[in-house]
Amino acid sequence: MTSASAPLRVGFVGGGFMAAVHSRAARAARASLVGIVSSSAASSARAADLLGFESAYPSAEVLLADATIDVVHIVTPNATHFDLALAALREGKHVVCEKPLTTSTAHAALLTEAAEEAGVTATVPFVYRFHPMVREARARVAAGEAGSLLSIQGSYLQDWLLAASDDNWRVDGALGGASRAFADIGSHLCDLVEFVTGDRIARLQSVTRTVFDERSSRPVTTEDLAAVLFTTRAGAVGTLLVSQVAPGRKNRLHVEFHGSEESIAFDQENPEVLWIGRQTGSQLLTRQPGLSADAERLAVLPPGHPLGYQDAFSAFVADTYAAIGGESRDGLPTFEDGLRAVTLTDAVLESARTSTWIDIEGTNP
């Protein structure tokens, strides 16, 4: 392990789109990009050259066994996360694992326990937590400015799988798991709901739909969209809509919290603004001086200089690396949060299958 003053040495397993996002964040956090391994020797070499890693490794096993690597980022298809993360933890590595943490609750629980036993930092990139205005919304709810929470309305809409000809490895249940749309983006929506409110989803009922039975001449078993009705431990009633077949919507995560005093709405595609609604009138609260301390900490550029998704991702990685160095970082999403997301995803699938309400285990006081 490197000293506290030396750059962390990081290795990546996986070389696709998310590897590019993670690597930019790691570089911004002044880590040393030691090595990467992808699906083949050629793709590993390509990724190392494109993303600026020192070398391409011949296999994940060789990379994980390298005692000079401090942190491993796992950015591979979902079904591979469990084995890779468990192997990394057994080598004593700190781990950043893409979501969903695993494709089953049992495996997610095992990883959470293994990370705790290993005494390492293990995080999952629920990065929308790291927009300054999300932290401002959380601070307003915690301070009681919204009053008692009455209802929640959220949606996460995309259109990248709108046509039957649109395809991706995530569509393959063997690689992506039993859930696609909800595991991939609904997990972010649930995480934001619980993070901002400090409350837990206690019961839910859901419906799912697979629009195309086939893509690229192979059967599709995972959902294109899901709708969820839920209640929280504190009694709020909520609705969630998740879709990857919503024309014109590219990455539209929108969540609105209705309290007895005010409503608060956040739109990920316009992340510098909160909509504040009151019976006497509404306002747009833009990022500006004088916000909560947590929001100010993440506001790394002056107001008027927009912060976006990559900035939020970089803040997540920076906080992960700070935690590895022994610093405390509020709101850092750990494997426990990853387990929570998988638990909720499994409940959504079970409710859709049985047409019943599902009580979420572990939400009772």
C-alpha positions as a printed NumPy array, in Angstrom:
array([[  0.   ,   0.   ,   0.   ],
       [  1.284,   3.464,  -0.829],
       [  1.894,   6.09 ,   1.818],
       [ -0.771,   8.697,   2.54 ],
       [  1.115,  11.327,   0.525],
       [  1.789,   9.181,  -2.55 ],
       [ -0.734,   8.807,  -5.391],
       [ -2.977,   5.789,  -5.179],
       [ -2.121,   3.154,  -7.763],
       [ -5.242,   1.961,  -9.551],
       [ -6.08 ,  -0.893, -11.876],
       [ -9.15 ,  -1.301, -14.075],
       [-10.976,  -4.45 , -15.096],
       [-13.023,  -3.495, -18.154],
       [-12.263,  -1.046, -20.944],
       [-15.562,   0.267, -22.328],
       [-17.572,   3.489, -21.952],
       [-17.67 ,   3.452, -18.15 ],
       [-13.933,   2.787, -17.994],
       [-13.439,   6.105, -19.799],
       [-15.652,   7.905, -17.276],
       [-13.943,   6.252, -14.294],
       [-10.449,   6.893, -15.668],
       [-11.084,  10.617, -16.151],
       [-12.256,  10.792, -12.551],
       [ -9.268,   8.787, -11.283],
       [ -6.882,  11.041, -13.166],
       [ -8.575,  14.139, -11.733],
       [ -8.071,  12.657,  -8.263],
       [ -4.315,  12.402,  -9.065],
       [ -4.228,   8.618,  -9.026],
       [ -1.601,   6.688, -10.924],
       [ -3.266,   4.662, -13.715],
       [ -1.163,   1.522, -13.454],
       [ -2.903,  -1.063, -15.575],
       [ -6.039,  -2.248, -17.304],
       [ -7.405,  -5.519, -18.623],
       [-10.324,  -5.926, -20.992],
       [-11.986,  -8.768, -22.899],
       [ -8.962,  -9.616, -25.065],
       [ -5.285,  -8.773, -25.401],
       [ -6.057,  -6.463, -28.311],
       [ -8.851,  -4.598, -26.515],
       [ -6.705,  -4.328, -23.376],
       [ -3.882,  -2.742, -25.369],
       [ -6.333,  -0.413, -27.088],
       [ -7.884,   0.663, -23.781],
       [ -4.486,   1.23 , -22.168],
       [ -3.439,   3.468, -25.047],
       [ -6.742,   5.337, -25.282],
       [ -7.241,   5.91 , -21.551],
       [ -3.629,   6.54 , -20.603],
       [ -2.762,   3.483, -18.489],
       [  0.862,   2.49 , -18.013],
       [  0.278,  -1.055, -19.241],
       [ -2.244,  -3.671, -20.366],
       [ -2.432,  -6.782, -18.2  ],
       [ -2.83 , -10.279, -19.684],
       [ -5.698, -11.258, -17.371],
       [ -7.84 , -10.057, -14.493],
       [ -6.151, -12.626, -12.255],
       [ -2.711, -11.14 , -12.925],
       [ -3.945,  -7.594, -12.334],
       [ -5.694,  -8.488,  -9.065],
       [ -2.605, -10.332,  -7.808],
       [ -0.362,  -7.297,  -8.398],
       [  0.579,  -6.182,  -4.882],
       [  1.495,  -2.691,  -6.125],
       [ -2.131,  -1.888,  -7.054],
       [ -4.116,  -0.258,  -4.271],
       [ -7.548,   0.196,  -5.848],
       [ -9.428,  -1.821,  -8.45 ],
       [-12.229,  -0.337, -10.547],
       [-14.592,  -3.015, -11.895],
       [-16.358,  -1.78 , -15.038],
       [-17.396,  -5.054, -16.662],
       [-20.789,  -6.629, -17.496],
       [-23.021,  -7.053, -14.45 ],
       [-22.859, -10.843, -14.197],
       [-19.066, -10.705, -13.706],
       [-19.088,  -8.23 , -10.795],
       [-19.43 , -10.753,  -7.976],
       [-16.472, -12.974,  -8.836],
       [-14.187, -10.064,  -9.706],
       [-15.059,  -7.983,  -6.646],
       [-14.729, -10.961,  -4.32 ],
       [-11.325, -11.82 ,  -5.782],
       [-10.195,  -8.199,  -5.393],
       [-11.326,  -8.095,  -1.766],
       [ -9.489, -11.329,  -1.04 ],
       [ -6.329,  -9.682,  -2.39 ],
       [ -6.86 ,  -6.817,   0.073],
       [ -7.711,  -4.269,  -2.624],
       [-10.   ,  -1.304,  -2.226],
       [-12.795,  -1.675,  -4.774],
       [-14.972,   0.597,  -6.887],
       [-17.588,  -1.623,  -8.538],
       [-20.092,  -0.445, -11.117],
       [-23.777,  -0.927, -10.378],
       [-25.635,  -3.11 , -10.051],
       [-23.196,  -4.453,  -7.481],
       [-24.299,  -7.995,  -8.38 ],
       [-27.246,  -9.663, -10.092],
       [-28.581, -11.27 ,  -6.896],
       [-29.272, -10.118,  -3.346],
       [-27.436, -13.118,  -1.886],
       [-24.236, -12.277,  -3.771],
       [-24.516,  -8.58 ,  -2.907],
       [-24.825,  -9.48 ,   0.774],
       [-21.747, -11.704,   0.547],
       [-19.716,  -8.904,  -1.026],
       [-20.863,  -6.418,   1.599],
       [-19.782,  -8.792,   4.365],
       [-16.473,  -9.536,   2.628],
       [-15.667,  -5.831,   2.284],
       [-16.373,  -5.238,   5.96 ],
       [-14.238,  -8.21 ,   6.985],
       [-11.396,  -7.043,   4.737],
       [-11.454,  -3.577,   6.306],
       [-11.192,  -1.854,   2.926],
       [-13.091,   0.939,   1.215],
       [-15.627,  -0.512,  -1.232],
       [-17.934,   1.836,  -3.114],
       [-20.611,   1.843,  -5.836],
       [-20.98 ,   4.871,  -8.147],
       [-24.371,   6.289,  -7.288],
       [-22.896,   9.51 ,  -8.57 ],
       [-26.025,  11.653,  -8.81 ],
       [-25.598,  12.108,  -5.058],
       [-22.606,  14.273,  -5.912],
       [-24.398,  17.085,  -7.716],
       [-24.215,  20.112,  -5.395],
       [-27.93 ,  20.804,  -5.814],
       [-28.819,  17.259,  -4.743],
       [-26.905,  17.931,  -1.547],
       [-28.806,  21.209,  -1.217],
       [-32.114,  19.37 ,  -1.591],
       [-31.02 ,  16.872,   1.062],
       [-30.027,  19.686,   3.428],
       [-33.392,  21.429,   2.98 ],
       [-35.289,  18.23 ,   3.774],
       [-33.081,  17.495,   6.799],
       [-33.557,  21.057,   8.119],
       [-37.325,  20.676,   7.922],
       [-37.828,  23.326,   5.262],
       [-40.033,  20.982,   3.227],
       [-42.074,  20.042,   6.29 ],
       [-43.434,  16.515,   6.645],
       [-42.885,  14.504,   3.49 ],
       [-46.21 ,  13.627,   1.862],
       [-45.418,  12.22 ,  -1.58 ],
       [-42.601,  11.539,  -4.035],
       [-42.721,  11.442,  -7.817],
       [-39.749,  10.224,  -9.834],
       [-38.825,   9.098, -13.319],
       [-35.707,   8.03 , -15.178],
       [-36.31 ,   8.028, -18.924],
       [-34.059,   7.112, -21.856],
       [-34.617,   6.197, -25.512],
       [-31.45 ,   4.347, -26.489],
       [-33.298,   1.009, -26.836],
       [-36.38 ,   2.441, -28.557],
       [-36.111,   0.427, -31.788],
       [-36.123,  -3.368, -32.1  ],
       [-32.77 ,  -3.05 , -33.884],
       [-31.181,  -1.304, -30.882],
       [-29.076,  -3.756, -28.924],
       [-26.403,  -3.973, -26.233],
       [-24.86 ,  -6.58 , -23.951],
       [-27.179,  -5.36 , -21.169],
       [-30.133,  -6.852, -23.071],
       [-28.642, -10.342, -22.632],
       [-29.864, -11.658, -19.279],
       [-26.805, -13.91 , -19.022],
       [-24.575, -10.821, -18.922],
       [-26.835,  -8.119, -17.51 ],
       [-28.903, -10.122, -15.054],
       [-32.641, -10.707, -14.639],
       [-33.408,  -6.963, -14.584],
       [-32.213,  -4.408, -17.114],
       [-33.998,  -1.051, -16.993],
       [-34.642,  -1.049, -13.264],
       [-31.264,  -2.496, -12.244],
       [-29.436,  -0.091, -14.547],
       [-31.25 ,   3.215, -13.994],
       [-34.086,   2.569, -11.539],
       [-31.414,   1.848,  -8.939],
       [-30.144,   5.42 ,  -9.301],
       [-33.666,   6.765,  -8.871],
       [-34.311,   4.761,  -5.691],
       [-30.927,   5.749,  -4.309],
       [-31.682,   9.443,  -4.799],
       [-35.115,   9.107,  -3.186],
       [-33.677,   7.507,  -0.069],
       [-30.545,   9.679,   0.019],
       [-32.36 ,  13.016,  -0.212],
       [-35.173,  12.121,   2.196],
       [-33.228,  10.041,   4.716],
       [-36.26 ,   7.729,   4.553],
       [-36.603,   4.163,   3.276],
       [-38.905,   2.551,   0.752],
       [-40.882,   0.108,   2.902],
       [-43.427,  -1.481,   0.534],
       [-43.826,  -1.529,  -3.217],
       [-45.935,  -2.872,  -6.031],
       [-44.731,  -2.859,  -9.619],
       [-45.497,  -3.669, -13.22 ],
       [-42.897,  -4.212, -15.926],
       [-43.061,  -4.516, -19.698],
       [-40.759,  -5.933, -22.343],
       [-41.66 ,  -4.128, -25.566],
       [-39.636,  -6.296, -27.953],
       [-39.505, -10.047, -27.501],
       [-36.459, -10.191, -29.781],
       [-33.443,  -8.018, -30.496],
       [-30.788,  -9.04 , -33.021],
       [-32.651, -12.334, -33.569],
       [-32.31 , -13.429, -29.969],
       [-34.982, -13.527, -27.262],
       [-35.248, -10.7  , -24.725],
       [-36.139, -11.624, -21.146],
       [-35.438,  -8.322, -19.381],
       [-37.753,  -5.341, -19.005],
       [-37.732,  -2.188, -21.133],
       [-39.786,  -0.233, -18.607],
       [-41.125,  -0.485, -15.071],
       [-43.647,   1.435, -12.985],
       [-43.549,   1.289,  -9.186],
       [-45.962,   2.426,  -6.491],
       [-44.414,   2.596,  -3.03 ],
       [-44.754,   3.81 ,   0.525],
       [-41.911,   4.81 ,   2.838],
       [-41.299,   4.008,   6.476],
       [-42.409,   7.538,   7.39 ],
       [-45.646,   7.183,   5.411],
       [-44.947,   9.081,   2.206],
       [-46.552,   7.706,  -0.962],
       [-44.509,   7.606,  -4.154],
       [-44.509,   6.639,  -7.814],
       [-41.548,   5.817, -10.044],
       [-41.415,   5.343, -13.82 ],
       [-38.319,   3.867, -15.461],
       [-38.025,   3.447, -19.226],
       [-35.377,   2.885, -21.88 ],
       [-37.952,   3.321, -24.657],
       [-39.129,   6.928, -24.129],
       [-38.609,   8.837, -27.426],
       [-36.531,  11.971, -27.072],
       [-35.485,  11.352, -23.491],
       [-31.735,  10.776, -23.344],
       [-30.902,  10.606, -19.642],
       [-33.757,  12.348, -17.913],
       [-33.682,  11.555, -14.192],
       [-36.277,  13.749, -12.496],
       [-37.416,  13.515,  -8.883],
       [-39.873,  15.681,  -6.951],
       [-40.471,  15.667,  -3.2  ],
       [-43.727,  17.121,  -1.862],
       [-43.701,  18.203,   1.769],
       [-46.307,  19.906,   3.917],
       [-44.47 ,  23.236,   3.506],
       [-42.758,  23.072,   0.11 ],
       [-41.918,  20.859,  -2.824],
       [-38.378,  20.315,  -4.115],
       [-37.622,  19.06 ,  -7.628],
       [-34.299,  18.081,  -9.24 ],
       [-33.703,  17.32 , -12.922],
       [-30.39 ,  15.611, -13.745],
       [-30.339,  17.134, -17.233],
       [-30.485,  20.596, -15.616],
       [-28.472,  19.898, -12.472],
       [-27.586,  23.459, -11.484],
       [-31.164,  24.264, -10.456],
       [-33.75 ,  23.182,  -7.881],
       [-37.425,  23.983,  -8.347],
       [-38.929,  25.061,  -5.035],
       [-42.727,  25.019,  -4.951],
       [-44.925,  26.661,  -2.325],
       [-48.625,  27.43 ,  -2.158],
       [-47.789,  31.14 ,  -2.292],
       [-45.553,  30.78 ,  -5.338],
       [-42.599,  28.923,  -6.798],
       [-38.975,  29.737,  -7.529],
       [-35.918,  28.376,  -9.278],
       [-32.973,  28.096,  -6.907],
       [-29.749,  28.137,  -8.919],
       [-26.375,  27.105,  -7.566],
       [-25.019,  30.19 ,  -5.812],
       [-23.025,  31.226,  -2.733],
       [-24.715,  30.611,   0.586],
       [-25.969,  27.08 ,  -0.01 ],
       [-25.503,  24.253,   2.486],
       [-21.945,  23.354,   3.488],
       [-22.219,  19.993,   1.723],
       [-23.338,  21.635,  -1.513],
       [-20.593,  24.257,  -1.259],
       [-17.931,  21.555,  -0.802],
       [-18.891,  19.949,  -4.105],
       [-19.206,  23.248,  -5.973],
       [-15.686,  23.197,  -7.423],
       [-16.44 ,  25.933,  -9.981],
       [-17.957,  29.381,  -9.396],
       [-21.686,  29.862, -10.069],
       [-22.419,  30.327, -13.76 ],
       [-19.826,  27.704, -14.707],
       [-22.025,  24.604, -15.099],
       [-21.131,  21.381, -13.319],
       [-22.346,  18.128, -14.85 ],
       [-22.21 ,  14.348, -14.807],
       [-18.438,  13.976, -15.129],
       [-17.926,  16.491, -12.317],
       [-20.255,  14.477, -10.091],
       [-18.409,  11.286, -11.02 ],
       [-15.057,  12.902, -10.27 ],
       [-16.348,  14.021,  -6.869],
       [-17.453,  10.461,  -6.105],
       [-14.039,   9.031,  -6.988],
       [-12.232,  11.788,  -5.076],
       [-14.311,  11.015,  -1.977],
       [-13.649,   7.285,  -2.393],
       [ -9.917,   7.893,  -2.538],
       [-10.116,  10.268,   0.443],
       [-11.877,   7.531,   2.428],
       [ -9.097,   5.125,   1.473],
       [ -6.696,   7.667,   2.96 ],
       [ -8.62 ,   7.61 ,   6.226],
       [-10.759,  10.71 ,   5.764],
       [-14.473,  10.797,   6.513],
       [-16.769,  11.66 ,   3.596],
       [-20.497,  12.082,   4.209],
       [-22.776,  10.48 ,   1.657],
       [-20.224,   8.101,   0.138],
       [-22.153,   5.168,  -1.419],
       [-20.683,   1.886,  -0.225],
       [-21.31 ,  -1.782,  -0.982],
       [-24.096,  -1.586,   1.612],
       [-25.872,   0.898,  -0.665],
       [-25.212,  -1.432,  -3.573],
       [-26.86 ,  -4.251,  -1.629],
       [-29.833,  -1.995,  -0.94 ],
       [-30.271,  -1.305,  -4.661],
       [-30.151,  -5.004,  -5.563],
       [-32.68 ,  -5.761,  -2.807],
       [-35.1  ,  -3.192,  -4.226],
       [-34.583,  -4.473,  -7.771],
       [-35.371,  -8.025,  -6.708],
       [-38.524,  -6.764,  -4.971],
       [-39.639,  -4.953,  -8.138],
       [-39.225,  -8.128, -10.2  ],
       [-41.012, -10.256,  -7.605],
       [-43.932,  -7.83 ,  -7.383],
       [-44.266,  -7.699, -11.168],
       [-44.2  , -11.503, -11.339],
       [-46.775, -12.074,  -8.578],
       [-48.9  ,  -8.893,  -8.925],
       [-48.608,  -8.336,  -5.166],
       [-47.264,  -5.816,  -2.701],
       [-43.771,  -6.646,  -1.448],
       [-42.516,  -5.672,   2.003],
       [-38.833,  -4.749,   1.819],
       [-36.868,  -6.745,   4.356],
       [-34.749,  -4.696,   6.729],
       [-36.777,  -1.47 ,   6.577],
       [-38.482,  -1.903,   9.932],
       [-36.902,  -0.082,  12.885]])
